Structure formats: C-alpha cells, structure tokens
PDB file of C-alpha atoms and ligand atoms in Angstrom:
ATOM      1  CA  MET A   1     -22.149 -24.086 -18.949  1.00 58.00           C
ATOM      2  CA  ALA A   2     -23.922 -22.033 -21.603  1.00 76.00           C
ATOM      3  CA  ASN A   3     -22.762 -22.324 -25.190  1.00 89.00           C
ATOM      4  CA  LEU A   4     -19.754 -20.146 -25.820  1.00 90.00           C
ATOM      5  CA  LYS A   5     -19.599 -17.932 -28.871  1.00 92.00           C
ATOM      6  CA  ARG A   6     -16.483 -16.213 -30.158  1.00 92.00           C
ATOM      7  CA  PHE A   7     -16.533 -12.717 -31.594  1.00 92.00           C
ATOM      8  CA  GLY A   8     -13.908 -10.211 -32.645  1.00 92.00           C
ATOM      9  CA  VAL A   9     -13.510  -6.801 -31.074  1.00 90.00           C
ATOM     10  CA  SER A  10     -11.432  -3.965 -32.492  1.00 93.00           C
ATOM     11  CA  LEU A  11     -10.059  -1.474 -29.991  1.00 92.00           C
ATOM     12  CA  GLU A  12      -7.489   1.274 -29.952  1.00 94.00           C
ATOM     13  CA  GLU A  13      -4.179  -0.209 -28.782  1.00 95.00           C
ATOM     14  CA  GLU A  14      -3.865   2.263 -25.920  1.00 96.00           C
ATOM     15  CA  LEU A  15      -7.367   1.491 -24.648  1.00 95.00           C
ATOM     16  CA  LEU A  16      -6.700  -2.237 -24.802  1.00 95.00           C
ATOM     17  CA  SER A  17      -3.413  -1.794 -22.877  1.00 96.00           C
ATOM     18  CA  LYS A  18      -5.221   0.133 -20.159  1.00 96.00           C
ATOM     19  CA  PHE A  19      -7.940  -2.489 -20.021  1.00 95.00           C
ATOM     20  CA  ASP A  20      -5.401  -5.318 -19.795  1.00 95.00           C
ATOM     21  CA  LEU A  21      -3.620  -3.562 -16.932  1.00 96.00           C
ATOM     22  CA  HIS A  22      -6.939  -2.914 -15.198  1.00 95.00           C
ATOM     23  CA  ILE A  23      -8.088  -6.530 -15.403  1.00 95.00           C
ATOM     24  CA  LYS A  24      -4.626  -7.791 -14.388  1.00 95.00           C
ATOM     25  CA  ASN A  25      -4.875  -5.648 -11.238  1.00 96.00           C
ATOM     26  CA  GLN A  26      -8.268  -7.193 -10.568  1.00 95.00           C
ATOM     27  CA  ASN A  27      -6.888 -10.714 -11.057  1.00 96.00           C
ATOM     28  CA  TYR A  28      -9.123 -11.618 -13.964  1.00 96.00           C
ATOM     29  CA  PRO A  29      -7.902 -14.875 -15.478  1.00 95.00           C
ATOM     30  CA  THR A  30      -8.909 -13.880 -19.019  1.00 94.00           C
ATOM     31  CA  ARG A  31     -10.156 -10.915 -21.040  1.00 94.00           C
ATOM     32  CA  SER A  32     -13.274 -12.936 -21.820  1.00 94.00           C
ATOM     33  CA  LYS A  33     -14.224 -13.148 -18.152  1.00 95.00           C
ATOM     34  CA  ALA A  34     -13.609  -9.416 -17.668  1.00 95.00           C
ATOM     35  CA  ILE A  35     -15.657  -8.488 -20.737  1.00 95.00           C
ATOM     36  CA  ALA A  36     -18.502 -10.824 -19.694  1.00 94.00           C
ATOM     37  CA  ASP A  37     -18.580  -9.123 -16.276  1.00 94.00           C
ATOM     38  CA  LEU A  38     -18.706  -5.693 -17.901  1.00 94.00           C
ATOM     39  CA  ILE A  39     -21.603  -6.786 -20.097  1.00 94.00           C
ATOM     40  CA  ARG A  40     -23.482  -8.234 -17.115  1.00 92.00           C
ATOM     41  CA  LYS A  41     -22.880  -5.039 -15.149  1.00 90.00           C
ATOM     42  CA  GLU A  42     -24.476  -3.048 -17.966  1.00 91.00           C
ATOM     43  CA  LEU A  43     -27.422  -5.449 -18.125  1.00 91.00           C
ATOM     44  CA  VAL A  44     -27.963  -5.132 -14.367  1.00 90.00           C
ATOM     45  CA  LYS A  45     -27.819  -1.335 -14.717  1.00 89.00           C
ATOM     46  CA  SER A  46     -30.440  -1.605 -17.426  1.00 89.00           C
ATOM     47  CA  GLU A  47     -32.691  -3.724 -15.179  1.00 89.00           C
ATOM     48  CA  TRP A  48     -32.482  -1.034 -12.512  1.00 89.00           C
ATOM     49  CA  ILE A  49     -33.256   1.732 -15.024  1.00 89.00           C
ATOM     50  CA  LYS A  50     -36.197  -0.185 -16.486  1.00 90.00           C
ATOM     51  CA  GLY A  51     -37.639  -0.806 -13.015  1.00 87.00           C
ATOM     52  CA  LYS A  52     -37.653  -4.582 -13.180  1.00 87.00           C
ATOM     53  CA  THR A  53     -37.605  -6.657 -10.008  1.00 93.00           C
ATOM     54  CA  VAL A  54     -34.093  -6.531  -8.639  1.00 94.00           C
ATOM     55  CA  VAL A  55     -32.243  -7.578  -5.526  1.00 96.00           C
ATOM     56  CA  ALA A  56     -29.829  -5.550  -3.470  1.00 97.00           C
ATOM     57  CA  ALA A  57     -27.916  -5.400  -0.238  1.00 98.00           C
ATOM     58  CA  ILE A  58     -28.182  -2.394   2.040  1.00 98.00           C
ATOM     59  CA  THR A  59     -25.525  -2.084   4.709  1.00 98.00           C
ATOM     60  CA  LEU A  60     -25.553   0.161   7.743  1.00 98.00           C
ATOM     61  CA  VAL A  61     -23.048   0.981  10.448  1.00 98.00           C
ATOM     62  CA  TYR A  62     -24.544   2.812  13.391  1.00 96.00           C
ATOM     63  CA  ASP A  63     -24.130   3.726  17.011  1.00 94.00           C
ATOM     64  CA  HIS A  64     -25.420   1.026  19.321  1.00 92.00           C
ATOM     65  CA  HIS A  65     -26.027   3.508  22.142  1.00 92.00           C
ATOM     66  CA  LYS A  66     -28.568   5.615  20.234  1.00 92.00           C
ATOM     67  CA  LYS A  67     -31.724   3.782  21.240  1.00 89.00           C
ATOM     68  CA  ASP A  68     -34.018   6.123  19.263  1.00 94.00           C
ATOM     69  CA  LEU A  69     -31.999   5.348  16.161  1.00 95.00           C
ATOM     70  CA  ILE A  70     -32.271   1.585  16.648  1.00 93.00           C
ATOM     71  CA  SER A  71     -36.004   1.927  17.135  1.00 94.00           C
ATOM     72  CA  LYS A  72     -36.265   4.075  13.991  1.00 96.00           C
ATOM     73  CA  ILE A  73     -34.254   1.601  11.904  1.00 96.00           C
ATOM     74  CA  ILE A  74     -36.518  -1.234  13.040  1.00 95.00           C
ATOM     75  CA  ASP A  75     -39.672   0.823  12.355  1.00 96.00           C
ATOM     76  CA  ILE A  76     -38.488   1.673   8.819  1.00 97.00           C
ATOM     77  CA  GLN A  77     -37.822  -2.013   8.143  1.00 97.00           C
ATOM     78  CA  HIS A  78     -41.234  -3.070   9.480  1.00 97.00           C
ATOM     79  CA  ASP A  79     -42.893  -0.435   7.278  1.00 97.00           C
ATOM     80  CA  ASN A  80     -41.105  -2.021   4.301  1.00 97.00           C
ATOM     81  CA  HIS A  81     -41.375  -5.694   5.275  1.00 96.00           C
ATOM     82  CA  GLY A  82     -42.593  -6.582   1.787  1.00 96.00           C
ATOM     83  CA  LEU A  83     -39.247  -5.554   0.320  1.00 97.00           C
ATOM     84  CA  ILE A  84     -37.024  -7.183   2.899  1.00 98.00           C
ATOM     85  CA  VAL A  85     -35.947 -10.763   2.321  1.00 97.00           C
ATOM     86  CA  SER A  86     -33.569 -11.032   5.249  1.00 97.00           C
ATOM     87  CA  SER A  87     -31.493  -8.970   7.605  1.00 96.00           C
ATOM     88  CA  GLN A  88     -28.535  -9.688   9.801  1.00 97.00           C
ATOM     89  CA  HIS A  89     -27.278  -7.652  12.708  1.00 96.00           C
ATOM     90  CA  ILE A  90     -23.701  -7.891  13.881  1.00 97.00           C
ATOM     91  CA  HIS A  91     -22.383  -6.254  17.063  1.00 96.00           C
ATOM     92  CA  LEU A  92     -19.081  -4.929  15.734  1.00 96.00           C
ATOM     93  CA  ASP A  93     -17.745  -3.748  19.064  1.00 97.00           C
ATOM     94  CA  HIS A  94     -18.971  -2.061  22.242  1.00 96.00           C
ATOM     95  CA  ASN A  95     -20.254   0.975  20.328  1.00 94.00           C
ATOM     96  CA  ASN A  96     -21.007  -0.048  16.771  1.00 96.00           C
ATOM     97  CA  CYS A  97     -23.567  -2.208  15.028  1.00 96.00           C
ATOM     98  CA  PHE A  98     -23.378  -3.468  11.462  1.00 97.00           C
ATOM     99  CA  GLU A  99     -26.516  -4.481   9.658  1.00 97.00           C
ATOM    100  CA  ILE A 100     -26.977  -6.005   6.235  1.00 98.00           C
ATOM    101  CA  ILE A 101     -30.459  -5.974   4.758  1.00 98.00           C
ATOM    102  CA  ILE A 102     -31.212  -8.058   1.683  1.00 98.00           C
ATOM    103  CA  VAL A 103     -34.045  -6.606  -0.370  1.00 98.00           C
ATOM    104  CA  LYS A 104     -36.002  -7.624  -3.451  1.00 97.00           C
ATOM    105  CA  GLY A 105     -38.455  -5.449  -5.347  1.00 96.00           C
ATOM    106  CA  SER A 106     -38.657  -2.435  -7.619  1.00 95.00           C
ATOM    107  CA  PRO A 107     -35.521  -0.311  -7.847  1.00 95.00           C
ATOM    108  CA  LYS A 108     -37.514   2.796  -6.932  1.00 95.00           C
ATOM    109  CA  ASN A 109     -38.822   1.283  -3.687  1.00 96.00           C
ATOM    110  CA  ILE A 110     -35.419  -0.140  -2.805  1.00 97.00           C
ATOM    111  CA  LYS A 111     -33.744   3.241  -3.370  1.00 96.00           C
ATOM    112  CA  THR A 112     -36.393   4.975  -1.232  1.00 97.00           C
ATOM    113  CA  LEU A 113     -35.854   2.470   1.582  1.00 97.00           C
ATOM    114  CA  ALA A 114     -32.066   2.787   1.361  1.00 97.00           C
ATOM    115  CA  ASP A 115     -32.342   6.595   1.462  1.00 96.00           C
ATOM    116  CA  LYS A 116     -34.602   6.496   4.542  1.00 97.00           C
ATOM    117  CA  LEU A 117     -32.179   4.239   6.388  1.00 97.00           C
ATOM    118  CA  LYS A 118     -29.132   6.229   5.291  1.00 96.00           C
ATOM    119  CA  SER A 119     -30.599   9.543   6.409  1.00 95.00           C
ATOM    120  CA  ALA A 120     -31.532   8.340   9.904  1.00 94.00           C
ATOM    121  CA  LYS A 121     -29.553  10.471  12.348  1.00 91.00           C
ATOM    122  CA  GLY A 122     -26.688   8.467  13.829  1.00 91.00           C
ATOM    123  CA  VAL A 123     -26.074   6.187  10.840  1.00 96.00           C
ATOM    124  CA  LYS A 124     -22.318   6.417  10.311  1.00 96.00           C
ATOM    125  CA  HIS A 125     -22.105   4.587   7.011  1.00 97.00           C
ATOM    126  CA  SER A 126     -24.494   3.142   4.508  1.00 97.00           C
ATOM    127  CA  SER A 127     -24.242   1.489   1.126  1.00 97.00           C
ATOM    128  CA  LEU A 128     -26.620   0.148  -1.475  1.00 97.00           C
ATOM    129  CA  THR A 129     -25.215  -2.639  -3.634  1.00 96.00           C
ATOM    130  CA  ALA A 130     -27.280  -3.237  -6.724  1.00 93.00           C
ATOM    131  CA  ALA A 131     -27.648  -6.813  -7.868  1.00 93.00           C
ATOM    132  CA  THR A 132     -29.934  -8.840 -10.056  1.00 91.00           C
ATOM    133  CA  THR A 133     -32.324 -11.740  -9.706  1.00 90.00           C
ATOM    134  CA  GLY A 134     -30.217 -13.324 -12.447  1.00 87.00           C
ATOM    135  CA  LYS A 135     -33.281 -14.118 -14.559  1.00 86.00           C
ATOM    136  CA  SER A 136     -32.453 -11.828 -17.455  1.00 79.00           C
ATOM    137  CA  ILE A 137     -28.686 -11.881 -17.596  1.00 78.00           C
TER     138      ILE A 137
HETATM  139 NI1  LIG B   1     -25.514  -4.414  17.771  1.00 64.15          NI
END
C-alpha cells in the first residue's frame, strides 16, 4: 500500500452531512475512501481532457436479426482494430445481442469509435465507460 498522508478539510456542515449520506448510500466504509475515489475520478477526467492514452469499455445492445447491422458493427471494429483490445459478444436472448468492447488509445479516437457504433441503426443501447491505464493516478 502507498504511504498514507493525513490532511484536514474544512467544509460547510450541511455539505458534509449531504456527503456523508451520499457515501453511506453507496456503502463506502470511510470518508477517506470516498474522497480518494472522487480525486481519482477527477484525475481520470483530466487524462481524458488532456488526450492521454486511456482505456474504456463500450457496450452495445442490438437486434440479432438485423444482419446488415451486425455486418456494420463488425466492419467498424475492423476499421478500428488498433484501438480495440478485446471484445465479447453475448447472446442475451432470441432477439438481442450484448457486446462489450474494451478499447485503449486517445480519448478522441475512442469517442469517435463509440459514436459510430452508437449511431448504427438498430443499436438499442450503448454506453462508453471512461477508465484509465492507471499509470498516472
Ligand atoms: Ni448474439
């Protein structure tokens, strides 16, 4: 474990009460853990803004019966093979597919790829979860 350092924080009582309730609802064991997560979240946001190499997960839910759509999704991924680390396809039920695509690269390229996939006709749901390589946080 990294060296721990203590520091004092002054907050308005009302803000602290709201924060304590919020972290209790999220099952944080301590304020320290919750504050560390907030700081890391900001650092990850900063990595994305600065355009550093980041990692992310793109998820898609789409109609299995739309063969043109499946072909398009595969074509888009092949065109961006340099960004894609891994992908997994799950047959949710008779009609629906779920795909998770792990990507690594510049935030701009990842966002462009996610937008292309999301806008393919027949995609029912899509998400882009920003993460970090962990090197700078
Ligand atoms: Ni499927």
